[in-house]
PDB file of C-alpha atoms in Angstrom:
ATOM      1  CA  GLY W  25     492.121  57.133 173.096  1.00 71.00           C
ATOM      2  CA  ALA W  26     491.483  59.677 170.304  1.00 89.00           C
ATOM      3  CA  VAL W  27     487.783  60.398 170.662  1.00 95.00           C
ATOM      4  CA  VAL W  28     486.002  63.101 168.700  1.00 96.00           C
ATOM      5  CA  SER W  29     482.531  64.078 169.827  1.00 97.00           C
ATOM      6  CA  GLN W  30     479.892  66.183 168.091  1.00 97.00           C
ATOM      7  CA  HIS W  31     476.870  67.918 169.517  1.00 97.00           C
ATOM      8  CA  PRO W  32     474.021  67.868 168.807  1.00 98.00           C
ATOM      9  CA  SER W  33     473.563  64.597 166.977  1.00 97.00           C
ATOM     10  CA  ARG W  34     470.339  65.791 165.456  1.00 97.00           C
ATOM     11  CA  VAL W  35     468.776  69.226 165.051  1.00 98.00           C
ATOM     12  CA  ILE W  36     465.711  70.612 163.328  1.00 98.00           C
ATOM     13  CA  CYS W  37     465.511  74.342 162.719  1.00 96.00           C
ATOM     14  CA  LYS W  38     463.297  76.764 160.896  1.00 97.00           C
ATOM     15  CA  SER W  39     464.348  78.327 157.633  1.00 98.00           C
ATOM     16  CA  GLY W  40     466.205  81.587 158.203  1.00 97.00           C
ATOM     17  CA  THR W  41     467.581  80.718 161.623  1.00 98.00           C
ATOM     18  CA  SER W  42     471.156  79.823 162.542  1.00 98.00           C
ATOM     19  CA  VAL W  43     472.400  76.570 163.976  1.00 98.00           C
ATOM     20  CA  LYS W  44     475.656  75.877 165.807  1.00 98.00           C
ATOM     21  CA  ILE W  45     477.334  72.476 165.762  1.00 98.00           C
ATOM     22  CA  GLU W  46     480.172  71.667 168.153  1.00 98.00           C
ATOM     23  CA  CYS W  47     483.088  69.333 167.561  1.00 97.00           C
ATOM     24  CA  ARG W  48     485.297  68.385 170.497  1.00 97.00           C
ATOM     25  CA  SER W  49     488.437  66.326 170.788  1.00 95.00           C
ATOM     26  CA  LEU W  50     487.933  64.671 174.158  1.00 96.00           C
ATOM     27  CA  ASP W  51     491.356  63.239 174.921  1.00 93.00           C
ATOM     28  CA  PHE W  52     493.778  65.068 172.695  1.00 93.00           C
ATOM     29  CA  GLN W  53     494.520  68.535 171.460  1.00 93.00           C
ATOM     30  CA  ALA W  54     493.772  69.377 167.865  1.00 92.00           C
ATOM     31  CA  THR W  55     495.224  72.465 166.248  1.00 90.00           C
ATOM     32  CA  THR W  56     493.389  71.492 163.090  1.00 93.00           C
ATOM     33  CA  MET W  57     489.931  70.033 162.645  1.00 95.00           C
ATOM     34  CA  PHE W  58     487.966  69.343 159.472  1.00 96.00           C
ATOM     35  CA  TRP W  59     484.329  69.735 158.592  1.00 97.00           C
ATOM     36  CA  TYR W  60     482.577  67.534 156.052  1.00 98.00           C
ATOM     37  CA  ARG W  61     479.086  67.501 154.610  1.00 98.00           C
ATOM     38  CA  GLN W  62     477.250  64.459 153.343  1.00 97.00           C
ATOM     39  CA  PHE W  63     474.021  64.541 151.367  1.00 96.00           C
ATOM     40  CA  PRO W  64     471.790  61.442 151.200  1.00 93.00           C
ATOM     41  CA  LYS W  65     473.296  58.568 149.238  1.00 91.00           C
ATOM     42  CA  GLN W  66     476.444  60.597 148.551  1.00 94.00           C
ATOM     43  CA  SER W  67     479.967  60.501 149.876  1.00 95.00           C
ATOM     44  CA  LEU W  68     481.559  62.891 152.352  1.00 96.00           C
ATOM     45  CA  MET W  69     482.718  66.202 150.929  1.00 96.00           C
ATOM     46  CA  LEU W  70     485.283  68.318 152.717  1.00 96.00           C
ATOM     47  CA  MET W  71     483.889  71.770 153.474  1.00 97.00           C
ATOM     48  CA  ALA W  72     486.627  73.500 155.417  1.00 97.00           C
ATOM     49  CA  THR W  73     489.692  73.244 157.574  1.00 95.00           C
ATOM     50  CA  SER W  74     489.364  74.723 161.044  1.00 94.00           C
ATOM     51  CA  ASN W  75     492.597  76.195 162.404  1.00 91.00           C
ATOM     52  CA  GLU W  76     493.010  76.955 166.097  1.00 91.00           C
ATOM     53  CA  GLY W  77     493.616  80.643 166.623  1.00 88.00           C
ATOM     54  CA  SER W  78     493.310  81.625 162.974  1.00 90.00           C
ATOM     55  CA  LYS W  79     490.837  81.774 160.138  1.00 93.00           C
ATOM     56  CA  ALA W  80     489.364  78.672 158.638  1.00 95.00           C
ATOM     57  CA  THR W  81     490.139  77.741 155.068  1.00 95.00           C
ATOM     58  CA  TYR W  82     487.230  76.784 152.874  1.00 97.00           C
ATOM     59  CA  GLU W  83     487.011  74.428 149.934  1.00 96.00           C
ATOM     60  CA  GLN W  84     485.999  75.811 146.596  1.00 96.00           C
ATOM     61  CA  GLY W  85     482.280  76.465 146.376  1.00 95.00           C
ATOM     62  CA  VAL W  86     481.695  76.624 150.136  1.00 96.00           C
ATOM     63  CA  GLU W  87     480.391  80.009 151.288  1.00 95.00           C
ATOM     64  CA  LYS W  88     482.482  81.212 154.224  1.00 94.00           C
ATOM     65  CA  ASP W  89     479.857  83.732 155.297  1.00 95.00           C
ATOM     66  CA  LYS W  90     477.214  81.063 155.461  1.00 97.00           C
ATOM     67  CA  PHE W  91     479.263  78.416 157.246  1.00 97.00           C
ATOM     68  CA  LEU W  92     481.038  80.206 160.060  1.00 97.00           C
ATOM     69  CA  ILE W  93     483.815  78.256 161.735  1.00 96.00           C
ATOM     70  CA  ASN W  94     485.386  79.132 165.056  1.00 94.00           C
ATOM     71  CA  HIS W  95     488.269  77.197 166.588  1.00 93.00           C
ATOM     72  CA  ALA W  96     488.901  79.099 169.794  1.00 84.00           C
ATOM     73  CA  SER W  97     490.570  76.336 171.782  1.00 92.00           C
ATOM     74  CA  LEU W  98     492.678  73.262 171.137  1.00 93.00           C
ATOM     75  CA  THR W  99     489.739  70.957 171.802  1.00 95.00           C
ATOM     76  CA  LEU W 100     486.752  72.729 170.293  1.00 96.00           C
ATOM     77  CA  SER W 101     485.675  73.792 166.838  1.00 97.00           C
ATOM     78  CA  THR W 102     482.211  75.088 166.026  1.00 97.00           C
ATOM     79  CA  LEU W 103     480.370  75.269 162.733  1.00 98.00           C
ATOM     80  CA  THR W 104     477.509  77.720 162.513  1.00 98.00           C
ATOM     81  CA  VAL W 105     475.121  77.438 159.609  1.00 98.00           C
ATOM     82  CA  THR W 106     473.726  80.937 159.232  1.00 97.00           C
ATOM     83  CA  SER W 107     470.345  81.774 157.712  1.00 97.00           C
ATOM     84  CA  ALA W 108     469.710  78.111 157.108  1.00 97.00           C
ATOM     85  CA  HIS W 109     467.621  76.996 154.156  1.00 97.00           C
ATOM     86  CA  PRO W 110     466.141  73.597 153.336  1.00 97.00           C
ATOM     87  CA  GLU W 111     468.977  72.919 150.897  1.00 96.00           C
ATOM     88  CA  ASP W 112     471.400  73.106 153.848  1.00 97.00           C
ATOM     89  CA  SER W 113     469.761  70.014 155.292  1.00 97.00           C
ATOM     90  CA  SER W 114     472.546  67.454 155.437  1.00 97.00           C
ATOM     91  CA  PHE W 115     474.749  65.294 157.631  1.00 98.00           C
ATOM     92  CA  TYR W 116     477.668  67.314 158.993  1.00 98.00           C
ATOM     93  CA  ILE W 117     480.743  65.479 160.276  1.00 98.00           C
ATOM     94  CA  CYS W 118     483.976  66.679 161.826  1.00 97.00           C
ATOM     95  CA  SER W 119     487.344  64.971 162.062  1.00 96.00           C
ATOM     96  CA  ALA W 120     490.678  65.445 163.756  1.00 93.00           C
ATOM     97  CA  SER W 121     493.867  63.529 164.355  1.00 90.00           C
ATOM     98  CA  PRO W 122     496.309  63.601 167.279  1.00 88.00           C
ATOM     99  CA  GLY W 123     499.847  64.527 166.424  1.00 82.00           C
ATOM    100  CA  ASP W 124     501.161  61.047 167.156  1.00 83.00           C
ATOM    101  CA  ARG W 125     498.581  59.165 165.080  1.00 85.00           C
ATOM    102  CA  THR W 126     498.400  58.607 161.340  1.00 85.00           C
ATOM    103  CA  GLU W 127     494.658  58.023 161.048  1.00 90.00           C
ATOM    104  CA  ALA W 128     491.618  60.274 161.232  1.00 91.00           C
ATOM    105  CA  PHE W 129     489.033  60.206 163.994  1.00 94.00           C
ATOM    106  CA  PHE W 130     485.506  61.321 163.243  1.00 96.00           C
ATOM    107  CA  GLY W 131     482.648  62.646 165.265  1.00 97.00           C
ATOM    108  CA  GLN W 132     479.346  60.794 165.195  1.00 97.00           C
ATOM    109  CA  GLY W 133     477.884  63.404 162.869  1.00 98.00           C
ATOM    110  CA  THR W 134     475.055  65.924 163.123  1.00 98.00           C
ATOM    111  CA  ARG W 135     471.882  65.505 161.134  1.00 98.00           C
ATOM    112  CA  LEU W 136     470.553  68.963 160.271  1.00 98.00           C
ATOM    113  CA  THR W 137     467.032  69.336 158.968  1.00 98.00           C
ATOM    114  CA  VAL W 138     465.839  72.791 157.945  1.00 98.00           C
ATOM    115  CA  VAL W 139     462.069  73.150 157.664  1.00 97.00           C
TER     116      VAL W 139
ATOM    117  CA  ASP Z  28     496.305  62.101 146.360  1.00 67.00           C
ATOM    118  CA  ALA Z  29     495.836  59.166 143.997  1.00 67.00           C
ATOM    119  CA  LYS Z  30     492.363  58.262 142.782  1.00 91.00           C
ATOM    120  CA  THR Z  31     490.836  54.948 143.794  1.00 96.00           C
ATOM    121  CA  THR Z  32     488.245  52.709 142.139  1.00 97.00           C
ATOM    122  CA  GLN Z  33     485.961  50.410 144.107  1.00 98.00           C
ATOM    123  CA  PRO Z  34     482.947  48.296 143.147  1.00 98.00           C
ATOM    124  CA  PRO Z  35     479.746  50.096 144.137  1.00 97.00           C
ATOM    125  CA  SER Z  36     478.333  47.185 146.095  1.00 98.00           C
ATOM    126  CA  MET Z  37     479.083  43.700 147.379  1.00 98.00           C
ATOM    127  CA  ASP Z  38     477.248  41.035 149.318  1.00 97.00           C
ATOM    128  CA  CYS Z  39     478.594  38.587 151.854  1.00 97.00           C
ATOM    129  CA  ALA Z  40     477.124  35.813 153.971  1.00 97.00           C
ATOM    130  CA  GLU Z  41     477.421  36.147 157.714  1.00 98.00           C
ATOM    131  CA  GLY Z  42     480.411  34.237 159.047  1.00 97.00           C
ATOM    132  CA  ARG Z  43     482.200  34.188 155.709  1.00 97.00           C
ATOM    133  CA  ALA Z  44     485.148  36.313 154.711  1.00 98.00           C
ATOM    134  CA  ALA Z  45     484.413  39.594 152.950  1.00 98.00           C
ATOM    135  CA  ASN Z  46     487.043  40.603 150.399  1.00 98.00           C
ATOM    136  CA  LEU Z  47     486.744  44.199 149.247  1.00 98.00           C
ATOM    137  CA  PRO Z  48     488.946  45.230 146.313  1.00 98.00           C
ATOM    138  CA  CYS Z  49     490.369  48.634 145.504  1.00 98.00           C
ATOM    139  CA  ASN Z  50     492.316  49.806 142.473  1.00 97.00           C
ATOM    140  CA  HIS Z  51     494.811  52.633 142.832  1.00 96.00           C
ATOM    141  CA  SER Z  52     496.939  52.336 139.715  1.00 95.00           C
ATOM    142  CA  THR Z  53     498.357  55.887 139.966  1.00 93.00           C
ATOM    143  CA  ILE Z  54     499.586  55.521 143.532  1.00 94.00           C
ATOM    144  CA  SER Z  55     502.916  57.167 144.294  1.00 91.00           C
ATOM    145  CA  GLY Z  56     505.747  55.691 146.280  1.00 90.00           C
ATOM    146  CA  ASN Z  57     505.054  57.819 149.338  1.00 89.00           C
ATOM    147  CA  GLU Z  58     501.300  57.223 149.438  1.00 91.00           C
ATOM    148  CA  TYR Z  59     499.613  54.936 151.903  1.00 93.00           C
ATOM    149  CA  VAL Z  60     496.424  52.960 151.402  1.00 96.00           C
ATOM    150  CA  TYR Z  61     493.802  53.625 154.071  1.00 96.00           C
ATOM    151  CA  TRP Z  62     490.484  51.937 154.681  1.00 97.00           C
ATOM    152  CA  TYR Z  63     487.593  53.500 156.561  1.00 97.00           C
ATOM    153  CA  ARG Z  64     484.011  52.440 156.898  1.00 98.00           C
ATOM    154  CA  GLN Z  65     480.790  54.291 157.600  1.00 98.00           C
ATOM    155  CA  ILE Z  66     477.880  52.559 159.202  1.00 97.00           C
ATOM    156  CA  HIS Z  67     474.561  54.176 158.356  1.00 93.00           C
ATOM    157  CA  SER Z  68     474.058  57.601 159.988  1.00 91.00           C
ATOM    158  CA  GLN Z  69     477.380  57.507 161.812  1.00 96.00           C
ATOM    159  CA  GLY Z  70     480.763  59.128 161.282  1.00 97.00           C
ATOM    160  CA  PRO Z  71     483.433  57.122 159.451  1.00 97.00           C
ATOM    161  CA  GLN Z  72     485.606  54.703 161.393  1.00 97.00           C
ATOM    162  CA  TYR Z  73     489.249  53.922 160.696  1.00 95.00           C
ATOM    163  CA  ILE Z  74     489.952  50.280 159.887  1.00 97.00           C
ATOM    164  CA  ILE Z  75     493.531  49.807 158.729  1.00 96.00           C
ATOM    165  CA  HIS Z  76     496.274  51.260 156.555  1.00 95.00           C
ATOM    166  CA  GLY Z  77     499.490  50.146 154.886  1.00 95.00           C
ATOM    167  CA  LEU Z  78     502.286  51.192 152.564  1.00 94.00           C
ATOM    168  CA  LYS Z  79     503.461  48.036 150.810  1.00 92.00           C
ATOM    169  CA  ASN Z  80     503.503  45.210 153.320  1.00 89.00           C
ATOM    170  CA  ASN Z  81     500.383  43.290 154.224  1.00 95.00           C
ATOM    171  CA  GLU Z  82     498.861  44.438 157.491  1.00 97.00           C
ATOM    172  CA  THR Z  83     496.549  42.847 160.025  1.00 97.00           C
ATOM    173  CA  ASN Z  84     494.804  44.174 163.103  1.00 96.00           C
ATOM    174  CA  GLU Z  85     491.876  43.143 165.245  1.00 95.00           C
ATOM    175  CA  MET Z  86     489.388  44.371 162.665  1.00 95.00           C
ATOM    176  CA  ALA Z  87     490.749  43.307 159.295  1.00 98.00           C
ATOM    177  CA  SER Z  88     493.637  42.393 157.038  1.00 98.00           C
ATOM    178  CA  LEU Z  89     494.995  44.495 154.204  1.00 98.00           C
ATOM    179  CA  ILE Z  90     496.647  42.847 151.240  1.00 98.00           C
ATOM    180  CA  ILE Z  91     498.565  45.145 148.882  1.00 97.00           C
ATOM    181  CA  THR Z  92     499.837  43.802 145.562  1.00 97.00           C
ATOM    182  CA  GLU Z  93     503.543  43.887 144.890  1.00 95.00           C
ATOM    183  CA  ASP Z  94     503.190  46.687 142.335  1.00 96.00           C
ATOM    184  CA  ARG Z  95     500.936  48.527 144.827  1.00 96.00           C
ATOM    185  CA  LYS Z  96     498.368  49.240 142.142  1.00 96.00           C
ATOM    186  CA  SER Z  97     495.593  47.465 143.993  1.00 97.00           C
ATOM    187  CA  SER Z  98     494.672  46.205 147.424  1.00 98.00           C
ATOM    188  CA  THR Z  99     492.089  44.051 149.163  1.00 98.00           C
ATOM    189  CA  LEU Z 100     490.519  44.568 152.545  1.00 98.00           C
ATOM    190  CA  ILE Z 101     489.584  41.305 154.203  1.00 98.00           C
ATOM    191  CA  LEU Z 102     487.048  40.989 156.985  1.00 98.00           C
ATOM    192  CA  PRO Z 103     487.747  37.377 158.031  1.00 97.00           C
ATOM    193  CA  HIS Z 104     484.376  36.539 159.602  1.00 96.00           C
ATOM    194  CA  ALA Z 105     481.787  39.078 158.556  1.00 97.00           C
ATOM    195  CA  THR Z 106     478.891  39.840 160.888  1.00 97.00           C
ATOM    196  CA  LEU Z 107     475.679  41.762 160.324  1.00 97.00           C
ATOM    197  CA  ARG Z 108     477.277  44.719 162.090  1.00 96.00           C
ATOM    198  CA  ASP Z 109     479.878  44.917 159.323  1.00 98.00           C
ATOM    199  CA  THR Z 110     477.213  46.130 156.903  1.00 98.00           C
ATOM    200  CA  ALA Z 111     478.518  49.583 155.930  1.00 98.00           C
ATOM    201  CA  VAL Z 112     480.078  51.687 153.196  1.00 98.00           C
ATOM    202  CA  TYR Z 113     483.784  50.928 152.923  1.00 98.00           C
ATOM    203  CA  TYR Z 114     486.103  53.605 151.631  1.00 98.00           C
ATOM    204  CA  CYS Z 115     489.562  52.985 150.197  1.00 98.00           C
ATOM    205  CA  ILE Z 116     491.638  56.182 150.343  1.00 96.00           C
ATOM    206  CA  VAL Z 117     495.159  56.840 149.200  1.00 94.00           C
ATOM    207  CA  ARG Z 118     497.110  59.682 150.727  1.00 90.00           C
ATOM    208  CA  ILE Z 119     500.649  60.727 151.462  1.00 85.00           C
ATOM    209  CA  ALA Z 120     502.215  60.296 154.841  1.00 75.00           C
ATOM    210  CA  GLY Z 121     502.799  63.456 156.840  1.00 71.00           C
ATOM    211  CA  GLY Z 122     502.046  66.917 155.536  1.00 67.00           C
ATOM    212  CA  THR Z 123     498.454  67.935 156.107  1.00 69.00           C
ATOM    213  CA  SER Z 124     496.767  66.541 159.207  1.00 79.00           C
ATOM    214  CA  TYR Z 125     495.547  62.988 158.851  1.00 81.00           C
ATOM    215  CA  GLY Z 126     492.069  64.256 159.587  1.00 83.00           C
ATOM    216  CA  LYS Z 127     491.836  65.586 156.043  1.00 87.00           C
ATOM    217  CA  LEU Z 128     490.659  62.950 153.589  1.00 90.00           C
ATOM    218  CA  THR Z 129     489.239  62.786 150.084  1.00 92.00           C
ATOM    219  CA  PHE Z 130     486.409  60.276 149.938  1.00 94.00           C
ATOM    220  CA  GLY Z 131     485.276  58.427 146.831  1.00 94.00           C
ATOM    221  CA  GLN Z 132     481.954  56.635 146.525  1.00 94.00           C
ATOM    222  CA  GLY Z 133     483.117  53.537 148.368  1.00 97.00           C
ATOM    223  CA  THR Z 134     481.678  50.026 148.370  1.00 98.00           C
ATOM    224  CA  ILE Z 135     478.387  49.254 150.053  1.00 98.00           C
ATOM    225  CA  LEU Z 136     478.926  45.931 151.790  1.00 98.00           C
ATOM    226  CA  THR Z 137     475.781  44.100 152.809  1.00 98.00           C
ATOM    227  CA  VAL Z 138     476.188  41.124 155.087  1.00 98.00           C
ATOM    228  CA  HIS Z 139     473.296  38.672 154.896  1.00 97.00           C
ATOM    229  CA  PRO Z 140     472.180  36.239 157.634  1.00 95.00           C
TER     230      PRO Z 140
END
């Protein structure tokens, strides 16, 4: 149990367009999910905490108007990269944890390339 | 959460044990040691965690020193599929969801045929 799934796994978009990435907890409910970003040859950096039914909280330096997060149900959080630019090209990963587990479960990641 | 220090890279021969060290000298009494790994272009995967006793599961063993200032992750019989970046993370139990983690640079483990 405890599966987190992301979609799409890979996306290419044109500069200036918006891209939506979905993160789903398949077999548990998650009131909180987390979004990370990973640039090539770097470690994962936490971007924001997605809270079901309320506003997301963003880490310092992450633009909330550029990275829109919606957590409308207990099994789905979405990250929308608005007006994407080439520097937004990165590997985006979400995580969540069931209430009865003490470890994190991660999605397979989404490779975003902005051209 | 306490800071951890890991060697940037390690090599291991296939079939041999891989021993990955981690220093966490500022660890607090209520902080656990977690290990995750990330295979190239995938999301991280949980391996094991412990507080002060040694732990073993189907993937690995975790040895924590008596003073808890360091630990070693042991992959008993490394395979090529164990080639990955291994992250040692220290965090408190409870509080914020366990999905929230602070990643360091980790150790790149390369398993050779």
